[in-house]
PDB file of C-alpha atoms in Angstrom:
ATOM      1  CA  UNK A  16      49.923  79.198 138.782  1.00  0.00           C
ATOM      2  CA  UNK A  17      51.752  78.237 135.434  1.00  0.00           C
ATOM      3  CA  UNK A  18      53.812  81.627 134.001  1.00  0.00           C
ATOM      4  CA  UNK A  19      52.970  82.832 130.109  1.00  0.00           C
ATOM      5  CA  UNK A  20      56.520  80.681 129.176  1.00  0.00           C
ATOM      6  CA  UNK A  21      55.460  77.839 130.233  1.00  0.00           C
ATOM      7  CA  UNK A  22      52.184  77.491 128.536  1.00  0.00           C
ATOM      8  CA  UNK A  23      54.533  78.386 125.301  1.00  0.00           C
ATOM      9  CA  UNK A  24      56.495  76.076 126.140  1.00  0.00           C
ATOM     10  CA  UNK A  25      54.099  73.305 126.785  1.00  0.00           C
ATOM     11  CA  UNK A  26      52.061  74.819 123.211  1.00  0.00           C
ATOM     12  CA  UNK A  27      55.516  74.455 121.564  1.00  0.00           C
ATOM     13  CA  UNK A  28      56.319  71.115 122.347  1.00  0.00           C
ATOM     14  CA  UNK A  29      52.835  69.811 121.466  1.00  0.00           C
ATOM     15  CA  UNK A  30      52.978  71.588 118.213  1.00  0.00           C
ATOM     16  CA  UNK A  31      49.930  73.967 118.056  1.00  0.00           C
ATOM     17  CA  UNK A  32      49.877  78.090 118.236  1.00  0.00           C
ATOM     18  CA  UNK A  33      48.979  79.445 121.704  1.00  0.00           C
ATOM     19  CA  UNK A  34      46.042  82.273 120.890  1.00  0.00           C
ATOM     20  CA  UNK A  35      47.079  83.510 123.223  1.00  0.00           C
ATOM     21  CA  UNK A  36      50.353  84.760 121.457  1.00  0.00           C
ATOM     22  CA  UNK A  37      48.057  86.910 119.104  1.00  0.00           C
ATOM     23  CA  UNK A  38      46.351  89.810 119.358  1.00  0.00           C
ATOM     24  CA  UNK A  39      42.733  88.658 121.061  1.00  0.00           C
ATOM     25  CA  UNK A  40      40.459  90.707 119.790  1.00  0.00           C
ATOM     26  CA  UNK A  41      41.358  89.879 115.772  1.00  0.00           C
ATOM     27  CA  UNK A  42      41.887  85.782 117.418  1.00  0.00           C
ATOM     28  CA  UNK A  43      39.661  83.418 115.800  1.00  0.00           C
ATOM     29  CA  UNK A  44      41.096  80.209 116.855  1.00  0.00           C
ATOM     30  CA  UNK A  45      39.556  77.144 118.008  1.00  0.00           C
ATOM     31  CA  UNK A  46      40.097  76.990 121.551  1.00  0.00           C
ATOM     32  CA  UNK A  47      38.413  73.474 121.782  1.00  0.00           C
ATOM     33  CA  UNK A  48      36.878  70.205 119.463  1.00  0.00           C
ATOM     34  CA  UNK A  49      34.132  68.435 120.459  1.00  0.00           C
ATOM     35  CA  UNK A  50      32.361  66.129 118.630  1.00  0.00           C
ATOM     36  CA  UNK A  51      34.501  67.683 115.080  1.00  0.00           C
ATOM     37  CA  UNK A  52      33.090  70.535 115.839  1.00  0.00           C
ATOM     38  CA  UNK A  53      35.040  73.664 117.028  1.00  0.00           C
ATOM     39  CA  UNK A  54      34.192  76.524 119.693  1.00  0.00           C
ATOM     40  CA  UNK A  55      36.364  79.273 118.854  1.00  0.00           C
ATOM     41  CA  UNK A  56      38.262  82.263 120.324  1.00  0.00           C
ATOM     42  CA  UNK A  57      35.592  84.731 119.532  1.00  0.00           C
ATOM     43  CA  UNK A  58      33.103  82.152 121.222  1.00  0.00           C
ATOM     44  CA  UNK A  59      35.313  82.169 124.150  1.00  0.00           C
ATOM     45  CA  UNK A  60      35.405  86.163 124.267  1.00  0.00           C
ATOM     46  CA  UNK A  61      31.765  86.231 123.605  1.00  0.00           C
ATOM     47  CA  UNK A  62      31.021  84.767 126.219  1.00  0.00           C
ATOM     48  CA  UNK A  63      33.384  85.096 129.392  1.00  0.00           C
ATOM     49  CA  UNK A  64      33.241  88.605 127.872  1.00  0.00           C
ATOM     50  CA  UNK A  65      36.534  91.016 129.873  1.00  0.00           C
ATOM     51  CA  UNK A  66      37.189  87.314 132.416  1.00  0.00           C
ATOM     52  CA  UNK A  67      38.630  85.943 129.739  1.00  0.00           C
ATOM     53  CA  UNK A  68      40.787  88.722 127.529  1.00  0.00           C
ATOM     54  CA  UNK A  69      44.283  89.859 128.339  1.00  0.00           C
ATOM     55  CA  UNK A  70      46.755  88.327 130.580  1.00  0.00           C
ATOM     56  CA  UNK A  71      46.815  84.949 131.965  1.00  0.00           C
ATOM     57  CA  UNK A  72      47.887  85.695 135.781  1.00  0.00           C
ATOM     58  CA  UNK A  73      45.824  88.695 135.902  1.00  0.00           C
ATOM     59  CA  UNK A  74      43.632  88.002 139.507  1.00  0.00           C
ATOM     60  CA  UNK A  75      39.978  89.176 139.010  1.00  0.00           C
ATOM     61  CA  UNK A  76      37.209  90.802 141.065  1.00  0.00           C
ATOM     62  CA  UNK A  77      36.262  87.616 142.273  1.00  0.00           C
ATOM     63  CA  UNK A  78      40.157  85.775 143.750  1.00  0.00           C
ATOM     64  CA  UNK A  79      39.591  84.040 140.257  1.00  0.00           C
ATOM     65  CA  UNK A  80      42.720  84.410 137.780  1.00  0.00           C
ATOM     66  CA  UNK A  81      41.586  84.535 134.052  1.00  0.00           C
ATOM     67  CA  UNK A  82      43.364  80.796 133.123  1.00  0.00           C
ATOM     68  CA  UNK A  83      41.031  79.988 135.576  1.00  0.00           C
ATOM     69  CA  UNK A  84      38.587  81.722 134.284  1.00  0.00           C
ATOM     70  CA  UNK A  85      39.307  80.709 130.757  1.00  0.00           C
ATOM     71  CA  UNK A  86      38.856  77.413 131.873  1.00  0.00           C
ATOM     72  CA  UNK A  87      35.488  77.894 133.628  1.00  0.00           C
ATOM     73  CA  UNK A  88      34.188  78.771 130.762  1.00  0.00           C
ATOM     74  CA  UNK A  89      35.652  76.925 128.087  1.00  0.00           C
ATOM     75  CA  UNK A  90      34.497  74.304 130.101  1.00  0.00           C
ATOM     76  CA  UNK A  91      30.799  75.539 130.377  1.00  0.00           C
ATOM     77  CA  UNK A  92      30.978  76.279 126.214  1.00  0.00           C
ATOM     78  CA  UNK A  93      32.540  72.073 126.165  1.00  0.00           C
ATOM     79  CA  UNK A  94      28.798  70.910 128.161  1.00  0.00           C
ATOM     80  CA  UNK A  95      26.542  73.425 126.244  1.00  0.00           C
ATOM     81  CA  UNK A  96      28.136  72.170 122.629  1.00  0.00           C
ATOM     82  CA  UNK A  97      27.361  68.618 123.292  1.00  0.00           C
ATOM     83  CA  UNK A  98      23.684  69.686 124.511  1.00  0.00           C
ATOM     84  CA  UNK A  99      23.779  70.983 121.091  1.00  0.00           C
ATOM     85  CA  UNK A 100      24.666  68.131 119.398  1.00  0.00           C
ATOM     86  CA  UNK A 101      22.305  65.752 121.772  1.00  0.00           C
ATOM     87  CA  UNK A 102      19.546  68.008 120.949  1.00  0.00           C
ATOM     88  CA  UNK A 103      19.855  67.688 117.365  1.00  0.00           C
ATOM     89  CA  UNK A 104      21.067  63.878 118.161  1.00  0.00           C
ATOM     90  CA  UNK A 105      17.195  63.002 119.625  1.00  0.00           C
ATOM     91  CA  UNK A 106      15.066  65.790 116.545  1.00  0.00           C
ATOM     92  CA  UNK A 107      13.970  68.247 119.242  1.00  0.00           C
ATOM     93  CA  UNK A 108      11.655  70.300 117.203  1.00  0.00           C
ATOM     94  CA  UNK A 109       8.936  73.747 119.101  1.00  0.00           C
ATOM     95  CA  UNK A 110       6.128  75.241 117.823  1.00  0.00           C
ATOM     96  CA  UNK A 111       5.405  79.351 117.070  1.00  0.00           C
ATOM     97  CA  UNK A 112       3.528  79.073 119.361  1.00  0.00           C
ATOM     98  CA  UNK A 113       5.549  77.761 122.794  1.00  0.00           C
ATOM     99  CA  UNK A 114       8.620  80.226 121.306  1.00  0.00           C
ATOM    100  CA  UNK A 115       4.894  83.392 121.452  1.00  0.00           C
ATOM    101  CA  UNK A 116       4.204  81.360 125.391  1.00  0.00           C
ATOM    102  CA  UNK A 117       7.787  81.417 126.353  1.00  0.00           C
ATOM    103  CA  UNK A 118       8.419  85.118 124.778  1.00  0.00           C
ATOM    104  CA  UNK A 119       5.179  86.651 126.089  1.00  0.00           C
ATOM    105  CA  UNK A 120       5.557  86.090 129.645  1.00  0.00           C
ATOM    106  CA  UNK A 121       9.012  86.801 129.895  1.00  0.00           C
ATOM    107  CA  UNK A 122       7.440  90.245 128.528  1.00  0.00           C
ATOM    108  CA  UNK A 123       5.343  89.178 131.704  1.00  0.00           C
ATOM    109  CA  UNK A 124       7.692  89.309 133.985  1.00  0.00           C
ATOM    110  CA  UNK A 125       9.537  92.137 132.992  1.00  0.00           C
ATOM    111  CA  UNK A 126       6.700  94.617 132.533  1.00  0.00           C
ATOM    112  CA  UNK A 127       7.716  95.183 128.688  1.00  0.00           C
ATOM    113  CA  UNK A 128       5.014  96.007 126.454  1.00  0.00           C
ATOM    114  CA  UNK A 129       6.406  94.668 122.546  1.00  0.00           C
ATOM    115  CA  UNK A 130       7.593  98.434 121.291  1.00  0.00           C
ATOM    116  CA  UNK A 131       9.781  98.315 125.055  1.00  0.00           C
ATOM    117  CA  UNK A 132      11.235  94.956 124.222  1.00  0.00           C
ATOM    118  CA  UNK A 133      12.412  96.256 120.533  1.00  0.00           C
ATOM    119  CA  UNK A 134      13.949  99.015 122.066  1.00  0.00           C
ATOM    120  CA  UNK A 135      15.632  96.489 124.796  1.00  0.00           C
ATOM    121  CA  UNK A 136      16.964  94.808 122.353  1.00  0.00           C
ATOM    122  CA  UNK A 137      18.373  96.953 119.965  1.00  0.00           C
ATOM    123  CA  UNK A 138      20.120  98.174 122.412  1.00  0.00           C
ATOM    124  CA  UNK A 139      21.537  94.415 123.677  1.00  0.00           C
ATOM    125  CA  UNK A 140      22.339  94.803 119.190  1.00  0.00           C
ATOM    126  CA  UNK A 141      19.587  92.025 118.757  1.00  0.00           C
ATOM    127  CA  UNK A 142      16.603  91.477 116.595  1.00  0.00           C
ATOM    128  CA  UNK A 143      13.470  90.207 116.954  1.00  0.00           C
ATOM    129  CA  UNK A 144      14.815  86.828 114.716  1.00  0.00           C
ATOM    130  CA  UNK A 145      17.559  86.376 116.293  1.00  0.00           C
ATOM    131  CA  UNK A 146      15.964  87.159 119.730  1.00  0.00           C
ATOM    132  CA  UNK A 147      13.046  83.850 119.187  1.00  0.00           C
ATOM    133  CA  UNK A 148      15.899  82.115 118.200  1.00  0.00           C
ATOM    134  CA  UNK A 149      17.393  81.937 121.785  1.00  0.00           C
ATOM    135  CA  UNK A 150      13.965  81.080 123.030  1.00  0.00           C
ATOM    136  CA  UNK A 151      13.349  78.665 119.946  1.00  0.00           C
ATOM    137  CA  UNK A 152      16.533  77.148 121.197  1.00  0.00           C
ATOM    138  CA  UNK A 153      15.869  77.399 125.553  1.00  0.00           C
ATOM    139  CA  UNK A 154      12.700  75.712 125.316  1.00  0.00           C
ATOM    140  CA  UNK A 155      14.605  73.309 123.011  1.00  0.00           C
ATOM    141  CA  UNK A 156      16.965  72.495 125.750  1.00  0.00           C
ATOM    142  CA  UNK A 157      14.246  72.073 128.015  1.00  0.00           C
ATOM    143  CA  UNK A 158      12.345  70.070 126.150  1.00  0.00           C
ATOM    144  CA  UNK A 159      15.885  67.355 126.421  1.00  0.00           C
ATOM    145  CA  UNK A 160      16.797  67.537 129.556  1.00  0.00           C
ATOM    146  CA  UNK A 161      12.943  66.547 130.558  1.00  0.00           C
ATOM    147  CA  UNK A 162      13.451  63.622 127.900  1.00  0.00           C
ATOM    148  CA  UNK A 163      16.050  62.900 128.911  1.00  0.00           C
ATOM    149  CA  UNK A 164      15.428  62.876 132.459  1.00  0.00           C
ATOM    150  CA  UNK A 165      12.177  63.887 134.037  1.00  0.00           C
ATOM    151  CA  UNK A 166      10.261  60.367 133.048  1.00  0.00           C
ATOM    152  CA  UNK A 167      12.111  58.783 135.502  1.00  0.00           C
ATOM    153  CA  UNK A 168      11.460  60.482 138.242  1.00  0.00           C
ATOM    154  CA  UNK A 169       8.549  59.223 140.236  1.00  0.00           C
ATOM    155  CA  UNK A 170       8.300  60.022 144.481  1.00  0.00           C
ATOM    156  CA  UNK A 171       6.197  57.492 145.892  1.00  0.00           C
ATOM    157  CA  UNK A 172       3.743  58.035 149.165  1.00  0.00           C
ATOM    158  CA  UNK A 173       5.722  55.585 150.608  1.00  0.00           C
ATOM    159  CA  UNK A 174       8.841  57.517 150.039  1.00  0.00           C
ATOM    160  CA  UNK A 175       6.887  60.572 151.577  1.00  0.00           C
ATOM    161  CA  UNK A 176       5.881  59.132 154.790  1.00  0.00           C
ATOM    162  CA  UNK A 177       9.444  57.703 155.334  1.00  0.00           C
ATOM    163  CA  UNK A 178      10.997  60.834 154.410  1.00  0.00           C
ATOM    164  CA  UNK A 179       8.901  63.067 156.933  1.00  0.00           C
ATOM    165  CA  UNK A 180       9.170  60.027 160.582  1.00  0.00           C
ATOM    166  CA  UNK A 181      13.341  59.964 159.060  1.00  0.00           C
ATOM    167  CA  UNK A 182      13.152  63.473 159.591  1.00  0.00           C
ATOM    168  CA  UNK A 183      10.043  64.716 161.358  1.00  0.00           C
ATOM    169  CA  UNK A 184      12.340  66.699 164.795  1.00  0.00           C
ATOM    170  CA  UNK A 185      13.187  68.854 161.579  1.00  0.00           C
ATOM    171  CA  UNK A 186       9.955  70.229 160.443  1.00  0.00           C
ATOM    172  CA  UNK A 187       8.629  70.036 164.501  1.00  0.00           C
ATOM    173  CA  UNK A 188       9.678  73.665 164.739  1.00  0.00           C
ATOM    174  CA  UNK A 189       7.660  74.837 161.822  1.00  0.00           C
ATOM    175  CA  UNK A 190       5.715  78.085 161.894  1.00  0.00           C
ATOM    176  CA  UNK A 191       4.279  80.278 159.563  1.00  0.00           C
ATOM    177  CA  UNK A 192       6.684  82.686 157.890  1.00  0.00           C
ATOM    178  CA  UNK A 193       5.680  86.271 157.067  1.00  0.00           C
ATOM    179  CA  UNK A 194       8.514  87.384 154.426  1.00  0.00           C
ATOM    180  CA  UNK A 195       9.367  90.629 152.097  1.00  0.00           C
ATOM    181  CA  UNK A 196      11.604  89.013 148.503  1.00  0.00           C
ATOM    182  CA  UNK A 197      13.911  90.883 146.152  1.00  0.00           C
ATOM    183  CA  UNK A 198      13.717  89.924 143.251  1.00  0.00           C
ATOM    184  CA  UNK A 199      15.738  89.739 139.465  1.00  0.00           C
ATOM    185  CA  UNK A 200      15.293  87.381 136.920  1.00  0.00           C
ATOM    186  CA  UNK A 201      17.765  85.612 134.809  1.00  0.00           C
ATOM    187  CA  UNK A 202      17.468  85.654 131.384  1.00  0.00           C
ATOM    188  CA  UNK A 203      16.525  82.350 129.721  1.00  0.00           C
ATOM    189  CA  UNK A 204      19.976  82.688 127.909  1.00  0.00           C
ATOM    190  CA  UNK A 205      21.812  85.029 129.486  1.00  0.00           C
ATOM    191  CA  UNK A 206      25.740  84.975 129.044  1.00  0.00           C
ATOM    192  CA  UNK A 207      28.401  84.134 131.691  1.00  0.00           C
ATOM    193  CA  UNK A 208      28.709  88.350 131.892  1.00  0.00           C
ATOM    194  CA  UNK A 209      25.469  89.141 131.996  1.00  0.00           C
ATOM    195  CA  UNK A 210      25.004  86.520 135.149  1.00  0.00           C
ATOM    196  CA  UNK A 211      27.730  88.215 136.868  1.00  0.00           C
ATOM    197  CA  UNK A 212      26.778  91.664 136.051  1.00  0.00           C
ATOM    198  CA  UNK A 213      23.442  90.518 137.689  1.00  0.00           C
ATOM    199  CA  UNK A 214      24.800  88.650 140.325  1.00  0.00           C
ATOM    200  CA  UNK A 215      26.905  91.782 141.257  1.00  0.00           C
ATOM    201  CA  UNK A 216      24.071  93.272 141.327  1.00  0.00           C
ATOM    202  CA  UNK A 217      21.764  92.121 144.117  1.00  0.00           C
ATOM    203  CA  UNK A 218      24.941  91.962 145.930  1.00  0.00           C
ATOM    204  CA  UNK A 219      24.560  95.137 146.363  1.00  0.00           C
ATOM    205  CA  UNK A 220      21.119  95.490 147.373  1.00  0.00           C
ATOM    206  CA  UNK A 221      22.201  92.258 149.777  1.00  0.00           C
ATOM    207  CA  UNK A 222      24.696  94.620 150.889  1.00  0.00           C
ATOM    208  CA  UNK A 223      22.341  97.393 151.438  1.00  0.00           C
ATOM    209  CA  UNK A 224      19.211  95.496 153.714  1.00  0.00           C
ATOM    210  CA  UNK A 225      21.877  94.204 155.985  1.00  0.00           C
ATOM    211  CA  UNK A 226      23.827  97.744 156.207  1.00  0.00           C
ATOM    212  CA  UNK A 227      19.836  99.419 157.233  1.00  0.00           C
ATOM    213  CA  UNK A 228      18.034 100.505 154.340  1.00  0.00           C
ATOM    214  CA  UNK A 229      14.728  99.985 154.460  1.00  0.00           C
ATOM    215  CA  UNK A 230      14.306  97.063 152.706  1.00  0.00           C
ATOM    216  CA  UNK A 231      10.235  97.535 151.462  1.00  0.00           C
ATOM    217  CA  UNK A 232      12.228 100.947 148.931  1.00  0.00           C
ATOM    218  CA  UNK A 233      14.530  98.595 148.197  1.00  0.00           C
ATOM    219  CA  UNK A 234      12.336  96.078 147.216  1.00  0.00           C
ATOM    220  CA  UNK A 235       9.745  98.987 145.303  1.00  0.00           C
ATOM    221  CA  UNK A 236      12.750 100.507 143.156  1.00  0.00           C
ATOM    222  CA  UNK A 237      15.063  96.949 142.441  1.00  0.00           C
ATOM    223  CA  UNK A 238      12.390  93.995 142.908  1.00  0.00           C
ATOM    224  CA  UNK A 239      10.574  92.765 139.373  1.00  0.00           C
ATOM    225  CA  UNK A 240       8.180  89.739 141.185  1.00  0.00           C
ATOM    226  CA  UNK A 241       4.650  91.111 141.384  1.00  0.00           C
ATOM    227  CA  UNK A 242       4.730  91.961 144.631  1.00  0.00           C
ATOM    228  CA  UNK A 243       7.545  95.360 144.801  1.00  0.00           C
ATOM    229  CA  UNK A 244       4.900  97.534 144.851  1.00  0.00           C
ATOM    230  CA  UNK A 245       3.504  96.154 148.509  1.00  0.00           C
ATOM    231  CA  UNK A 246       7.061  96.672 149.134  1.00  0.00           C
ATOM    232  CA  UNK A 247       8.132  92.694 148.355  1.00  0.00           C
ATOM    233  CA  UNK A 248       5.936  92.157 151.361  1.00  0.00           C
ATOM    234  CA  UNK A 249       4.529  88.306 150.402  1.00  0.00           C
ATOM    235  CA  UNK A 250       2.633  87.933 153.504  1.00  0.00           C
ATOM    236  CA  UNK A 251       2.670  84.672 156.040  1.00  0.00           C
ATOM    237  CA  UNK A 252       2.837  81.683 154.322  1.00  0.00           C
ATOM    238  CA  UNK A 253       3.699  77.623 155.248  1.00  0.00           C
ATOM    239  CA  UNK A 254       5.950  75.441 155.246  1.00  0.00           C
ATOM    240  CA  UNK A 255       3.500  73.645 151.957  1.00  0.00           C
ATOM    241  CA  UNK A 256       3.609  77.148 150.278  1.00  0.00           C
ATOM    242  CA  UNK A 257       7.153  76.997 149.113  1.00  0.00           C
ATOM    243  CA  UNK A 258       9.766  74.633 148.280  1.00  0.00           C
ATOM    244  CA  UNK A 259      11.642  73.541 150.191  1.00  0.00           C
ATOM    245  CA  UNK A 260      14.683  75.666 150.072  1.00  0.00           C
ATOM    246  CA  UNK A 261      13.193  78.655 150.670  1.00  0.00           C
ATOM    247  CA  UNK A 262      11.640  76.782 153.940  1.00  0.00           C
ATOM    248  CA  UNK A 263      14.886  75.630 155.869  1.00  0.00           C
ATOM    249  CA  UNK A 264      16.702  78.816 155.169  1.00  0.00           C
ATOM    250  CA  UNK A 265      13.144  80.610 156.750  1.00  0.00           C
ATOM    251  CA  UNK A 266      13.544  77.794 159.706  1.00  0.00           C
ATOM    252  CA  UNK A 267      16.873  78.624 160.175  1.00  0.00           C
ATOM    253  CA  UNK A 268      16.505  82.449 160.381  1.00  0.00           C
ATOM    254  CA  UNK A 269      15.499  85.166 162.819  1.00  0.00           C
ATOM    255  CA  UNK A 270      12.769  87.999 162.326  1.00  0.00           C
ATOM    256  CA  UNK A 271      14.699  91.378 160.574  1.00  0.00           C
ATOM    257  CA  UNK A 272      17.082  88.935 159.469  1.00  0.00           C
ATOM    258  CA  UNK A 273      18.005  89.553 155.254  1.00  0.00           C
ATOM    259  CA  UNK A 274      18.616  85.707 153.568  1.00  0.00           C
ATOM    260  CA  UNK A 275      22.355  85.726 151.537  1.00  0.00           C
ATOM    261  CA  UNK A 276      20.964  86.155 148.475  1.00  0.00           C
ATOM    262  CA  UNK A 277      19.808  82.735 146.387  1.00  0.00           C
ATOM    263  CA  UNK A 278      19.912  81.946 142.590  1.00  0.00           C
ATOM    264  CA  UNK A 279      17.427  79.705 141.231  1.00  0.00           C
ATOM    265  CA  UNK A 280      17.790  79.017 137.445  1.00  0.00           C
ATOM    266  CA  UNK A 281      14.829  81.853 136.488  1.00  0.00           C
ATOM    267  CA  UNK A 282      16.101  84.565 139.357  1.00  0.00           C
ATOM    268  CA  UNK A 283      18.654  85.790 141.913  1.00  0.00           C
ATOM    269  CA  UNK A 284      16.393  87.017 145.102  1.00  0.00           C
ATOM    270  CA  UNK A 285      16.826  87.773 148.545  1.00  0.00           C
ATOM    271  CA  UNK A 286      14.355  88.158 151.354  1.00  0.00           C
ATOM    272  CA  UNK A 287      13.085  88.876 155.019  1.00  0.00           C
ATOM    273  CA  UNK A 288      11.842  87.448 157.181  1.00  0.00           C
ATOM    274  CA  UNK A 289       9.432  90.785 159.536  1.00  0.00           C
ATOM    275  CA  UNK A 290       7.336  87.659 161.738  1.00  0.00           C
ATOM    276  CA  UNK A 291       6.627  83.846 162.835  1.00  0.00           C
ATOM    277  CA  UNK A 292       2.998  82.159 164.249  1.00  0.00           C
ATOM    278  CA  UNK A 293       2.880  78.954 165.190  1.00  0.00           C
ATOM    279  CA  UNK A 294       1.601  76.827 163.038  1.00  0.00           C
ATOM    280  CA  UNK A 295      -2.031  75.951 163.814  1.00  0.00           C
ATOM    281  CA  UNK A 296      -2.480  72.250 164.856  1.00  0.00           C
ATOM    282  CA  UNK A 297       1.516  71.739 164.738  1.00  0.00           C
ATOM    283  CA  UNK A 298       2.864  70.244 161.510  1.00  0.00           C
ATOM    284  CA  UNK A 299       1.244  67.564 159.975  1.00  0.00           C
ATOM    285  CA  UNK A 300       2.920  65.710 156.622  1.00  0.00           C
ATOM    286  CA  UNK A 301       0.367  68.161 154.017  1.00  0.00           C
ATOM    287  CA  UNK A 302       1.435  70.095 155.239  1.00  0.00           C
ATOM    288  CA  UNK A 303       5.561  69.431 154.187  1.00  0.00           C
ATOM    289  CA  UNK A 304       4.555  67.091 150.987  1.00  0.00           C
ATOM    290  CA  UNK A 305       5.414  69.487 148.951  1.00  0.00           C
ATOM    291  CA  UNK A 306       9.325  69.715 151.254  1.00  0.00           C
ATOM    292  CA  UNK A 307       9.211  66.814 150.839  1.00  0.00           C
ATOM    293  CA  UNK A 308       9.109  65.863 147.247  1.00  0.00           C
ATOM    294  CA  UNK A 309      10.888  68.803 145.690  1.00  0.00           C
ATOM    295  CA  UNK A 310      13.606  67.355 147.671  1.00  0.00           C
ATOM    296  CA  UNK A 311      13.712  63.575 146.704  1.00  0.00           C
ATOM    297  CA  UNK A 312      12.665  64.983 143.237  1.00  0.00           C
ATOM    298  CA  UNK A 313      15.893  67.864 142.511  1.00  0.00           C
ATOM    299  CA  UNK A 314      17.953  64.812 144.605  1.00  0.00           C
ATOM    300  CA  UNK A 315      17.278  62.465 142.621  1.00  0.00           C
ATOM    301  CA  UNK A 316      16.871  65.372 139.351  1.00  0.00           C
ATOM    302  CA  UNK A 317      20.165  66.318 140.188  1.00  0.00           C
ATOM    303  CA  UNK A 318      21.668  62.665 140.501  1.00  0.00           C
ATOM    304  CA  UNK A 319      20.306  61.689 137.652  1.00  0.00           C
ATOM    305  CA  UNK A 320      21.085  64.800 135.278  1.00  0.00           C
ATOM    306  CA  UNK A 321      24.639  65.045 136.233  1.00  0.00           C
ATOM    307  CA  UNK A 322      25.309  61.387 135.319  1.00  0.00           C
ATOM    308  CA  UNK A 323      23.936  61.725 132.066  1.00  0.00           C
ATOM    309  CA  UNK A 324      25.896  64.629 131.003  1.00  0.00           C
ATOM    310  CA  UNK A 325      29.286  63.084 132.770  1.00  0.00           C
ATOM    311  CA  UNK A 326      28.911  59.801 130.434  1.00  0.00           C
ATOM    312  CA  UNK A 327      27.607  61.853 127.656  1.00  0.00           C
ATOM    313  CA  UNK A 328      30.623  64.482 128.393  1.00  0.00           C
ATOM    314  CA  UNK A 329      33.194  61.176 129.048  1.00  0.00           C
ATOM    315  CA  UNK A 330      31.903  59.823 125.469  1.00  0.00           C
ATOM    316  CA  UNK A 331      32.851  62.877 122.980  1.00  0.00           C
ATOM    317  CA  UNK A 332      35.917  63.439 121.803  1.00  0.00           C
ATOM    318  CA  UNK A 333      36.675  67.037 123.146  1.00  0.00           C
ATOM    319  CA  UNK A 334      40.197  68.169 122.501  1.00  0.00           C
ATOM    320  CA  UNK A 335      41.275  71.347 123.830  1.00  0.00           C
ATOM    321  CA  UNK A 336      43.291  73.672 122.865  1.00  0.00           C
ATOM    322  CA  UNK A 337      43.844  76.375 125.576  1.00  0.00           C
TER     323      UNK A 337
END
């Protein structure tokens, strides 16, 4: 692990003053330059919170040092800045109706009235105008990804049939599964600090579930899914009714088992397998078509997006000053 003295020595050799040598709370020096736009310490602090404060060698609860956390958060901010610039480059715009729809959807997820939403924003030191701007930005990013990636992904019937034949044995013993879930939504513009807090909350809920707490009662108390009042009971589902990742996990679980915490772009969730029964007539390609399409689409989407993001990251002028 590099010491503070080594960091300072490196900084002096480079002729750059270290922001860590001055009080963190008042420092607003640049920590990176991305295509002539700066990322400041205050932005790093806002994104990383206490995880990027203090002694670089301090070990966080997750085993990571402050220095490592700073580097990770800074890289996230760099990629975010690059994506911001791409949004501007392509002139992506969002209509008021789209923003209103996104806000209504979030209110529905959390079961909030307009008044309750405003109260929640006030607690987070946000006004409604800033909140709308955050929603607009989130939608712009989604449109950018769709523009650069979505249109390039096509899964043919031949590919579906071939995948089914090649993996038929993997699908052979699929069943109908009775599942209960606990869901904690992730806000569209969540910060790293908030995301960590939500993850810790779900980890604690899972710990209680695995430790013997009544899953249904935990769902009623903590889950934000529509089935929370029923203890998270989703009823019997078939593989074709859910995504590939979900169904594959169900396949290897035992009745009574609680899943690991799953993270999606929209939520953290855990689920419990409560019962199984055979699929009438055996598994056919139609039973797993959605799974196969999801698998092939996601594989390509990840490959294309990562390739594109790495390309524009390499092409960008980036200077780090940590």
